[in-house]
Coordinates of C-alpha atoms in Angstrom, one line a residue:
Chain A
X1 CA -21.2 75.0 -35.5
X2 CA -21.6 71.6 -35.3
X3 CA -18.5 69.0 -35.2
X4 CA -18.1 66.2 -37.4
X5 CA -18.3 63.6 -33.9
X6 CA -21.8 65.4 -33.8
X7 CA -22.6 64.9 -37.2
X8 CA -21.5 61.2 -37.7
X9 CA -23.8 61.0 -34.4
X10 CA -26.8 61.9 -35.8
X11 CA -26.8 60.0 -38.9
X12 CA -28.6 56.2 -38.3
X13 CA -25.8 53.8 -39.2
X14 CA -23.6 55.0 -37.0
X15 CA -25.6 52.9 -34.2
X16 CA -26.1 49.8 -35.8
X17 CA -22.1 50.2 -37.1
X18 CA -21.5 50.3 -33.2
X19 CA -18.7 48.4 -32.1
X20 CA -19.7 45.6 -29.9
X21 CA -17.1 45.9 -26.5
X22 CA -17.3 42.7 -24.6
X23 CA -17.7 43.0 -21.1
X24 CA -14.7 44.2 -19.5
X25 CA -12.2 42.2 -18.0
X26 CA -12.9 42.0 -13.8
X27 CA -13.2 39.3 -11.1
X28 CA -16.0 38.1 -10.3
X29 CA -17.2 35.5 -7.5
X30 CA -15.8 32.3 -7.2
X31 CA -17.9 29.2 -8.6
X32 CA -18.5 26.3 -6.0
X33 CA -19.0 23.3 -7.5
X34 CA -23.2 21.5 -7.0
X35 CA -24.5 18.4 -6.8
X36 CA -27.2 19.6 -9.3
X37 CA -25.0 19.2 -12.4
X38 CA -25.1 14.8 -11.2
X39 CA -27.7 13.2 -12.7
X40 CA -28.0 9.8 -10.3
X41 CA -30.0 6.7 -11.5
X42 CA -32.9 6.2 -9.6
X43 CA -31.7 2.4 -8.8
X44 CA -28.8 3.3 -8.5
X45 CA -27.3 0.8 -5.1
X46 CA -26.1 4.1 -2.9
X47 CA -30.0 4.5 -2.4
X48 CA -30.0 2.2 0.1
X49 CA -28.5 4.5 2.5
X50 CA -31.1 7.2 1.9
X51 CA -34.4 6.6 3.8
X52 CA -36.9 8.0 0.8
X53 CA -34.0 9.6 -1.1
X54 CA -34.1 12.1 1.6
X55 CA -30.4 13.6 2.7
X56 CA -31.6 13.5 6.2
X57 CA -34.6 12.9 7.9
X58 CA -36.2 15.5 10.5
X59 CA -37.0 14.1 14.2
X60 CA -40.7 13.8 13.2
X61 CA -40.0 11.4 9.9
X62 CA -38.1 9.1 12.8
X63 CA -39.7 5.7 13.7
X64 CA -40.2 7.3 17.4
X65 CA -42.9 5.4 18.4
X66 CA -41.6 1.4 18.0
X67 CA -40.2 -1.2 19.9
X68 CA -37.5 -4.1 19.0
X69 CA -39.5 -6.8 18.2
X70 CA -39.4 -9.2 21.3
X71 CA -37.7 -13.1 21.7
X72 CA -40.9 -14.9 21.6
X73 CA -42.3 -13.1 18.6
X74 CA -39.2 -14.3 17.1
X75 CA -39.3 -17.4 18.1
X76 CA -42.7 -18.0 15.9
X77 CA -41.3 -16.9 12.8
X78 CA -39.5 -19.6 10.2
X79 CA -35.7 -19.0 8.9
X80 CA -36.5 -17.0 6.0
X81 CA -38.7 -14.4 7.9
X82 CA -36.0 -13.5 10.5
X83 CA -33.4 -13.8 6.9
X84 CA -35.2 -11.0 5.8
X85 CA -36.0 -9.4 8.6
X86 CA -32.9 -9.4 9.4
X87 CA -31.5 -7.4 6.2
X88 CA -34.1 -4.6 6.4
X89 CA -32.8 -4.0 9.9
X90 CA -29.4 -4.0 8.1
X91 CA -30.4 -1.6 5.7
X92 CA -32.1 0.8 8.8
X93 CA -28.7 0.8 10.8
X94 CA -26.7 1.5 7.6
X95 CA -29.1 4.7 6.5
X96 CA -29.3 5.7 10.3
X97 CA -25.7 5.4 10.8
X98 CA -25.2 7.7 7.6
X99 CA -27.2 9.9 9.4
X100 CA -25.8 10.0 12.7
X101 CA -22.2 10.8 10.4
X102 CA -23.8 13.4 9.0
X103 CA -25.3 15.3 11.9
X104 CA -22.3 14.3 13.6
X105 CA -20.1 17.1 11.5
X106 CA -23.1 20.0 12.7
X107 CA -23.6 19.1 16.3
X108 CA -20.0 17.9 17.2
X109 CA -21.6 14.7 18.6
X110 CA -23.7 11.8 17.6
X111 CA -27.6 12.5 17.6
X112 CA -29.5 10.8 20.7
X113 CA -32.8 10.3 18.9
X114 CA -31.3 8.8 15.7
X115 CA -28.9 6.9 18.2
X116 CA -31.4 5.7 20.0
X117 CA -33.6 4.3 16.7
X118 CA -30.5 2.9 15.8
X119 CA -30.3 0.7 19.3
X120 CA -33.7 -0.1 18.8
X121 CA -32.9 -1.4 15.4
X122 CA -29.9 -2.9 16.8
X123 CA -31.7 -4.9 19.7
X124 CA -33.9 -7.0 17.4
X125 CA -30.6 -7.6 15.9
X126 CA -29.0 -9.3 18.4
X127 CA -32.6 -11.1 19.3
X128 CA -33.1 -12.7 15.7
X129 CA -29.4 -13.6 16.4
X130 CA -30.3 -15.2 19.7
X131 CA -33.4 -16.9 18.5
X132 CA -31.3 -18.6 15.6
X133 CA -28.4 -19.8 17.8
X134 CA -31.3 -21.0 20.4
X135 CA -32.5 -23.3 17.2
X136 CA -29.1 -24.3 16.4
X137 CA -28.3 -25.5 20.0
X138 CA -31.7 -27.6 19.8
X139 CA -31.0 -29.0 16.5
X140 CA -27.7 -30.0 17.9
X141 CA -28.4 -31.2 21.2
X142 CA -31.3 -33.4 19.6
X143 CA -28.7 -34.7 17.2
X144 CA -26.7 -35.6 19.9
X145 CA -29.5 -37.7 21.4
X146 CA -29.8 -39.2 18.6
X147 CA -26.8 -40.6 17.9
X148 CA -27.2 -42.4 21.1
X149 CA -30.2 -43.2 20.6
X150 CA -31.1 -44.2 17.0
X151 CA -31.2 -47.6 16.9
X152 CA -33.4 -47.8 19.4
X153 CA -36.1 -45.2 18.0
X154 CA -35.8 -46.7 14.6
X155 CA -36.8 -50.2 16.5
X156 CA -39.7 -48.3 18.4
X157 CA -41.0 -47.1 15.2
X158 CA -40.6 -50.7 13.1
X159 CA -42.5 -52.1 16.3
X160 CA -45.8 -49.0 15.6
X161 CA -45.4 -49.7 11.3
X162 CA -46.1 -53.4 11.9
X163 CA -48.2 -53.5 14.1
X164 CA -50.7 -50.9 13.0
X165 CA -54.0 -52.6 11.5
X166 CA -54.8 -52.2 8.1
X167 CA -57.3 -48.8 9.0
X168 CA -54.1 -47.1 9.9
X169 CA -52.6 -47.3 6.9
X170 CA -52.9 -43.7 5.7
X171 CA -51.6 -42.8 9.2
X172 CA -48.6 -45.3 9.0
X173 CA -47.6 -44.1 5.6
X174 CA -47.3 -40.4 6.8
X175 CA -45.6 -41.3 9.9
X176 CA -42.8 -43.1 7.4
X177 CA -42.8 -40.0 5.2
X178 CA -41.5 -37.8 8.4
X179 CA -39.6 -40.5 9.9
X180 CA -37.4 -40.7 6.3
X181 CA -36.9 -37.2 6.1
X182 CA -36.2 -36.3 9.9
X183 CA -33.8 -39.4 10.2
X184 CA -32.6 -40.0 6.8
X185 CA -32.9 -36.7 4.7
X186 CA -35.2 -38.6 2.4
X187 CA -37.5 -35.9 0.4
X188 CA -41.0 -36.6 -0.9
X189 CA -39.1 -34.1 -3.7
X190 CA -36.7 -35.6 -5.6
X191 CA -34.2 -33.2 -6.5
X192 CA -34.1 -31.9 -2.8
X193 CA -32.3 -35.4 -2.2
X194 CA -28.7 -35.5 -1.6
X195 CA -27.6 -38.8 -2.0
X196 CA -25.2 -39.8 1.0
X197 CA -24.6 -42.8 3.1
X198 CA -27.8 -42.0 5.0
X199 CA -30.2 -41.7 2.1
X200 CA -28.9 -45.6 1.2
X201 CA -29.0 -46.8 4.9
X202 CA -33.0 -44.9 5.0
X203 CA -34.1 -46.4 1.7
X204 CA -32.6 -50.2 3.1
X205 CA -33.8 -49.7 5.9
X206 CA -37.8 -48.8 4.9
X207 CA -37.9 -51.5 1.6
X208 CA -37.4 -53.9 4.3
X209 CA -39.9 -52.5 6.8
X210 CA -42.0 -52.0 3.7
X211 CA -41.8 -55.6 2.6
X212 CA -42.3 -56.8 6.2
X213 CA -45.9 -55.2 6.2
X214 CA -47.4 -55.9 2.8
X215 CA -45.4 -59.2 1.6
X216 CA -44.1 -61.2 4.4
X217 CA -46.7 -64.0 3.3
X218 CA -44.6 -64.1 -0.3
X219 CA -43.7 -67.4 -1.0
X220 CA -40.2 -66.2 -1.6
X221 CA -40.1 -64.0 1.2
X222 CA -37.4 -65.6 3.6
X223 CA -35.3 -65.7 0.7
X224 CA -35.3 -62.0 -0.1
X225 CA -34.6 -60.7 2.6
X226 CA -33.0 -58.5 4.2
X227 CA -32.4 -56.3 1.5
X228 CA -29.2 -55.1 1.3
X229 CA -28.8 -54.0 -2.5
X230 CA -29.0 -50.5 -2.7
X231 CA -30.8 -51.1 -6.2
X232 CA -33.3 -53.8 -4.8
X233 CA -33.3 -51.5 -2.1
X234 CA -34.7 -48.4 -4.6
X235 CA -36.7 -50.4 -6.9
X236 CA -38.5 -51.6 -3.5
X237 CA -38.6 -47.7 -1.9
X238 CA -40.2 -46.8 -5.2
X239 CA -43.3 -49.5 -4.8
X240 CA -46.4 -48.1 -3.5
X241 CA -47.4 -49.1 -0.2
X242 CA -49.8 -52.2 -1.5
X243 CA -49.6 -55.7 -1.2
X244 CA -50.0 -55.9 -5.2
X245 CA -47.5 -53.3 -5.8
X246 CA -44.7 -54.4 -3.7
X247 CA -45.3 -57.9 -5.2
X248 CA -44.2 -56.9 -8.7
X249 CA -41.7 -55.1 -7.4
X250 CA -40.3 -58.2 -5.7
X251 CA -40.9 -60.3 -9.1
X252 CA -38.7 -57.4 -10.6
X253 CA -35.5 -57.9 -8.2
X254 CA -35.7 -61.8 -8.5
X255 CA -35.6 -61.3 -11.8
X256 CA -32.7 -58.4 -11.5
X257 CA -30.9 -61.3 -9.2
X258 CA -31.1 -64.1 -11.8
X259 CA -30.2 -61.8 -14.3
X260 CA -27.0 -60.5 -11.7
X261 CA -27.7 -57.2 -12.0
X262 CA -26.7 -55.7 -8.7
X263 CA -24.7 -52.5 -7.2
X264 CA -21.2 -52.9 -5.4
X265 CA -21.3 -51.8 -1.9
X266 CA -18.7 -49.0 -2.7
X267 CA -20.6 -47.2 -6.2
X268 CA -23.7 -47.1 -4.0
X269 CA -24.4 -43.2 -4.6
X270 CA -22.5 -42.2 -6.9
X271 CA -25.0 -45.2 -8.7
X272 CA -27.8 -44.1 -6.6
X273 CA -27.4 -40.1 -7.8
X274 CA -26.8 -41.3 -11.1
X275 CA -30.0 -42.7 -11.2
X276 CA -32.1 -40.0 -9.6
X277 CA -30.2 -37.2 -12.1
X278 CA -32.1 -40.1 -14.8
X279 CA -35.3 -39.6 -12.7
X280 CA -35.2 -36.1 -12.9
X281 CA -34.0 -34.9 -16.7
X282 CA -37.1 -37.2 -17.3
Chain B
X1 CA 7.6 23.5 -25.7
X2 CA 5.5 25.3 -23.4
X3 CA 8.2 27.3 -22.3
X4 CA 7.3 30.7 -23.3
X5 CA 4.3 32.3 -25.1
X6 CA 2.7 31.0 -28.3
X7 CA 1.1 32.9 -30.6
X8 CA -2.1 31.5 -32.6
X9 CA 0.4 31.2 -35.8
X10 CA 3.0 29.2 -33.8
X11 CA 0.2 26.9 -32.7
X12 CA -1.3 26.3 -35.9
X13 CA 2.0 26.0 -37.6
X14 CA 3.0 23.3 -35.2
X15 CA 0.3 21.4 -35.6
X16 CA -1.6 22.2 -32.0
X17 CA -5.3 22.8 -31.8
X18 CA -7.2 25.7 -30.7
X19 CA -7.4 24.8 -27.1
X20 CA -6.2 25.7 -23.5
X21 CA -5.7 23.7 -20.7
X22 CA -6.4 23.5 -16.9
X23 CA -4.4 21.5 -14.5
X24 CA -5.1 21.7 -10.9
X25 CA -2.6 20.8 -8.2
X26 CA -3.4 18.1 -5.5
X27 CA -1.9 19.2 -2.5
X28 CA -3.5 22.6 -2.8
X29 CA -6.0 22.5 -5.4
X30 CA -4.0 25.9 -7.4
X31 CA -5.1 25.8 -10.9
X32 CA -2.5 26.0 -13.6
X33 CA -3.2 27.3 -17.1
X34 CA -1.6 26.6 -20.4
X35 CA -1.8 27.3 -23.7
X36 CA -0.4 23.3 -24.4
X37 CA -1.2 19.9 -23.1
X38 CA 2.2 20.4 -21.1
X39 CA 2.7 23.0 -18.5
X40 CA 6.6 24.4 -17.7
X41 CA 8.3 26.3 -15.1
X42 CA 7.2 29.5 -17.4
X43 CA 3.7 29.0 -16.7
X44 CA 4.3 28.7 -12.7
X45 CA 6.7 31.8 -13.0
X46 CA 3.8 34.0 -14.5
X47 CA 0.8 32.6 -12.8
X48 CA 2.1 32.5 -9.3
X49 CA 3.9 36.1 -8.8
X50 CA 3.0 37.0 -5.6
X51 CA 3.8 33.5 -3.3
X52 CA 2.9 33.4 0.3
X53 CA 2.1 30.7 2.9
X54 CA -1.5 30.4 1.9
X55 CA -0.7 30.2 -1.4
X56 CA 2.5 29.2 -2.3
X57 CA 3.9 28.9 -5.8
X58 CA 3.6 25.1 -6.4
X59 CA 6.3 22.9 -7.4
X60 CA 6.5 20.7 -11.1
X61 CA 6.0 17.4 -9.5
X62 CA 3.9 15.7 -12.6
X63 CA 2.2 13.4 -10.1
X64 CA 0.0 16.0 -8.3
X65 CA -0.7 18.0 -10.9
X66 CA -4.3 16.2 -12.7
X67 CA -6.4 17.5 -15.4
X68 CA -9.3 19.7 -14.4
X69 CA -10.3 20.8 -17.6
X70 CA -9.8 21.6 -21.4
X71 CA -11.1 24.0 -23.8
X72 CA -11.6 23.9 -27.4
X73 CA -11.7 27.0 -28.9
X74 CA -13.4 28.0 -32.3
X75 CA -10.0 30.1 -33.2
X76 CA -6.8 30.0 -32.9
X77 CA -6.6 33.6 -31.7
X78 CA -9.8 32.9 -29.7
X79 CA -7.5 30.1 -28.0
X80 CA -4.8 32.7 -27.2
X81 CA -7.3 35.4 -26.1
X82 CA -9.0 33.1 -23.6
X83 CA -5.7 32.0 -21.9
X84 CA -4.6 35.9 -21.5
X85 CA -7.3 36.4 -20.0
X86 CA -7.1 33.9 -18.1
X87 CA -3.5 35.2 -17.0
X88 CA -4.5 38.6 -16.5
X89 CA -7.5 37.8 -14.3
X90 CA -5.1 35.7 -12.1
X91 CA -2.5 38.9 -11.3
X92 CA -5.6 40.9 -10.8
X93 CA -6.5 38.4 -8.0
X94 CA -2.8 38.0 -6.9
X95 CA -2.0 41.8 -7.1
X96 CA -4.0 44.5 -8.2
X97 CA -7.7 43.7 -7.2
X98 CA -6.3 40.9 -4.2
X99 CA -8.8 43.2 -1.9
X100 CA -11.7 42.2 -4.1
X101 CA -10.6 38.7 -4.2
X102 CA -9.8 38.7 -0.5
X103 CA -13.3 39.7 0.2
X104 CA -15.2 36.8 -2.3
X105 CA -13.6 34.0 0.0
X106 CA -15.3 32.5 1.9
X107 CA -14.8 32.2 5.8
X108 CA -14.6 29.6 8.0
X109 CA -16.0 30.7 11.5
X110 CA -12.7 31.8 12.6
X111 CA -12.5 34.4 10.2
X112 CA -9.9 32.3 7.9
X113 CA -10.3 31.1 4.5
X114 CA -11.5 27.3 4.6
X115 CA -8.5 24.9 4.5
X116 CA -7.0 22.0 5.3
X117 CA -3.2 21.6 5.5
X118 CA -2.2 23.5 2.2
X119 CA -5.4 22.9 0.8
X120 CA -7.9 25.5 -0.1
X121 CA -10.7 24.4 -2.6
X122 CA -11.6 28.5 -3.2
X123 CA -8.4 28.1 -6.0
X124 CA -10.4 25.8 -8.4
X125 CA -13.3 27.7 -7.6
X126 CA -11.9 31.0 -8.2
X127 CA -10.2 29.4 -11.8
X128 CA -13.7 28.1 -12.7
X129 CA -15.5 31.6 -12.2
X130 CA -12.4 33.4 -14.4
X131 CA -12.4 30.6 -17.0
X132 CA -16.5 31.7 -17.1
X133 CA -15.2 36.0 -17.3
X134 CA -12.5 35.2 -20.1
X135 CA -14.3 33.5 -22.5
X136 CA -17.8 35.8 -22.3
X137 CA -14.9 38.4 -22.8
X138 CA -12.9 36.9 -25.4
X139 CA -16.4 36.2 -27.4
X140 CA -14.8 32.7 -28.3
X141 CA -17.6 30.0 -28.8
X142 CA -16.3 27.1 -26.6
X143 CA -16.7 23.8 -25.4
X144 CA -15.3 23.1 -21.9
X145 CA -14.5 18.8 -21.4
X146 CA -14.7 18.3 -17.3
X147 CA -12.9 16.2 -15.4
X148 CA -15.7 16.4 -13.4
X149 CA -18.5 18.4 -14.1
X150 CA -19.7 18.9 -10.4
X151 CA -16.8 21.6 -10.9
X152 CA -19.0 23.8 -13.1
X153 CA -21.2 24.7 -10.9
X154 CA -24.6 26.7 -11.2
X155 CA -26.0 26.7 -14.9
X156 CA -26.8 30.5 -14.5
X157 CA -23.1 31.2 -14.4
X158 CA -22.2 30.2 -18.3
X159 CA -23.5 32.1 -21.2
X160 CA -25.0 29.6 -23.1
X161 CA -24.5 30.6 -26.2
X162 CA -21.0 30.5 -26.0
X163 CA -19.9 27.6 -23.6
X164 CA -21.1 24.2 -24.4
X165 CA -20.2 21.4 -21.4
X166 CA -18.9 18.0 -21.7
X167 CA -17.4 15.7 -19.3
X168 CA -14.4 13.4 -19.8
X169 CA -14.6 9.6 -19.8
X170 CA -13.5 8.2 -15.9
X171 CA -11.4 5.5 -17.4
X172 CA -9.6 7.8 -20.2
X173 CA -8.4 9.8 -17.5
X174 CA -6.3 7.5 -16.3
X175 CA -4.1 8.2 -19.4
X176 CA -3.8 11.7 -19.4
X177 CA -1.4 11.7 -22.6
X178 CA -3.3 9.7 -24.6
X179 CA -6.4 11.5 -23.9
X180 CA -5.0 14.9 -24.6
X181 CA -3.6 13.7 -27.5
X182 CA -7.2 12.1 -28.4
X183 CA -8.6 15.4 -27.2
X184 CA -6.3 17.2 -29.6
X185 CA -6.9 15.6 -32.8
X186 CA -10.9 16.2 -32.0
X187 CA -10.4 19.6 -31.8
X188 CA -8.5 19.9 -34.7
X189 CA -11.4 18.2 -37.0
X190 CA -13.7 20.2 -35.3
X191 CA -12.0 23.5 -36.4
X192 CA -11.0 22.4 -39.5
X193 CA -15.2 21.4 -40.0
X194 CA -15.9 25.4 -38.9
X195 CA -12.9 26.8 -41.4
X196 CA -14.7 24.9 -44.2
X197 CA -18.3 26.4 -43.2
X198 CA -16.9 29.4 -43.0
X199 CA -15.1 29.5 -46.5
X200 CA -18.3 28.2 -48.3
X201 CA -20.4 30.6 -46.2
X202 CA -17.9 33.4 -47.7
X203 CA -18.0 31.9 -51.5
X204 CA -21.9 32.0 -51.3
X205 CA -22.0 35.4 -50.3
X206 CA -19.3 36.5 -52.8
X207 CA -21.6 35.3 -55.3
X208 CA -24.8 36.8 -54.1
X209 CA -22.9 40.0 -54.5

């Protein structure tokens, strides 16, 4: 005899009719939160502290083998080589010292090889620091000198520009060009200039020595100078180092004299700036 | 309001939408559950039945309590199913199946469940894994908003046709009760979207018939 369970079991419909259960109701493990579910730019700034994007690097992907660069190595390269150097060495110490943090929660202490790439890191450091303050201390000390001593260079040097032959010239004329930017601050570049109260004393002080070599046999020479216009004193600067040139350029500030064009002793930069800021939009 | 338990008419009636929430606690990182964007004294009455000095029952102080997560439900009754279940799984851990749960913790090398102070992170981890049971038991199609969605953990864990995963804005979270209320009214087109779907889906097949 069959039951009617039975029979409503063997006819087809009764599977796909099937009540769906859902899965019962138990615990199941708990879900720890990951890292994968981030997705992180690949510029994004926290790079820097990964060498290579790696978490940590093994002993073997360590810089084992170098040495902190020396003093006199150093000492060769200009201020913008030990600038950078300088922040890629940052940028080691900051990854290492990540590292050192890290390994530092396993081990229960810091890490003597990454320690020890991080002193290494550390002593060029302190060199590039040294080599930097030994260049400051010159630069000072020679200033110091030379406030003692300036008026008595500057005369040493008017004594080699006039009396240099005429051969010289090109010689003379590069000597000035260092002379006006190690005393003065006076750029070949104009918009490197500052104007300050040494940039007018320098460009006084070379019209004259300039008009001293090429034009002193101007009729109207005695009566020029000295220069102490700052304008004179720039339309003179500004003449090229020829007899001819400086000439017209002395025609120009007799006629700026008759016509009383001059600058007051206290607008001198602010005149002077003004005109280079001319210069330069030009 | 959220003072006793709400039915799926109540909710709809009072304007809510299908959702439940997840708040976790600060201090101990205990994960609250409620039916409505505000949690009560009820909720930490039925939640917390079994208190002990791991895991004590925590207090209403609103300022450590933070959003962990919210889920929009496609049904009202789905809504109420999910957070049942959600209630039952946690007096299974608390009481009937605590050896079970005991044994899924995971122990620091003195033997002890990790923590520090009267933190234990295994509570929002545990809360995650039954938020992931109720719904593939409930059958409700969801989407979960994160607070952060480094708390959902591996992928493999969702059923992906029933879970969808989005993650809250940083700043918005800032104003929790403009959020949820932002969160809310979402929710609320959302389901009204499906009810019209539905209806139109029933009218075509009505006249097919």
């Amino acid at each position: 005899m069959i039951t009617s369970i039975q029979k409503r079991a063997l006819h087809s419909s009764a599977k796909c009719l099937v009540r769906v259960k859902p899965p019962p109701l138990t615990i199941r493990p708990p879900i720890a939160p990951t890292v994968k579910n981030f997705e992180v730019n690949d510029d994004h700034p926290l790079w820097q502290f990964f060498h290579d994007k790696k978490y940590l690097r093994s002993y073997e992907d360590l810089d084992n083998a170098g040495r902190p660069w020396t003093v006199p190595e150093l000492r060769r390269k200009s201020f913008d080589d030990l600038h950078s150097l300088w922040y890629t060495c940052l940028k080691e110490r900051n990854i290492l010292a990540r590292e050192i943090q890290v390994l530092q929660a396993e081990i229960d202490q810091p890490d003597q090889q990454f320690m020890a790439a991080s002193d290494r890191v550390r002593e060029t450091m302190w060199r590039i620091r040294h080599v930097l303050s030994e260049r400051a201390h010159a630069q000072q000390n020679a200033r110091e000198v030379f406030e003692q001593s300036e008026e008595e260079l500057l005369d040493d040097f008017k004594k080699y520009y006039l009396d240099a032959s005429k051969d010289e010239d090109a010689d003379v004329q590069d000597a000035l060009k260092r002379l006006q930017l190690a005393v003065f601050g006076i750029s070949e570049v104009i918009d490197e200039n500052k104007v300050d109260k040494h940039f007018i004393k320098g460009i006084k002080f070379i019209s004259n020595l300039k008009l001293e070599r090429y034009s002193s046999d101007h009729e109207k020479y005695s009566e020029l100078t000295p220069i102490t216009d700052a304008g004179e004193a720039l339309v003179i600067f500004h003449a090229e180092p020829t007899a001819e040139s400086l000439n017209e350029s002395i025609d120009a500030v007799l006629e700026m004299r008759q016509n009383g064009v001059s600058v007051d002793r206290y607008d001198e930069i602010e005149t002077i700036q003004a005109y280079l800021n001319k210069l330069l939009e030009e | 309001m959220s003072n006793r338990f709400r039915s799926a008419n109540w909710l709809a009636k009072n304007g809510y939408a299908p959702q439940v929430f997840l708040f976790r606690n600060l201090e101990s990182g205990q994960v609250l559950y409620s039916q409505l964007p505000t949690f009560t004294d009820y909720q930490i009455k039925t939640q917390f039945q079994r208190p002990n000095w791991q895991n004590k029952r925590p207090s209403l102080r609103r300022d450590i309590w933070r959003l962990m997560a919210v889920v929009d439900c496609d049904t009202y009754e789905g809504s109420v199913k999910l957070y049942e279940n959600l209630v039952q799984l946690r007096s299974m851990r608390d009481l009937t199946l605590k050896d079970v749960a005991m044994r899924f913790r995971p122990r620091n090398k003195d033997g002890n469940i990790w923590y520090s102070a009267q933190f234990r992170p295994i509570y929002t981890q545990e809360a995650v894994a039954d938020l992931a049971t109720s719904i593939e038991n409930a059958q409700t199609k969801s989407k979960i908003h994160w607070e952060d969605e480094w708390r959902k953990g591996e992928m493999s864990n969702w059923d992906g046709n029933l879970v969808t995963h989005e993650s809250i804005d940083r700043v918005a979270l800032q104003t929790p009760k403009a959020l949820l209320e932002e969160l809310k009214e979402k929710a609320k087109v959302e389901f009204n979207k499906l009810k019209t779907v539905d209806v139109e889906e029933q009218q075509q097949s009505q006249q097919t018939v």
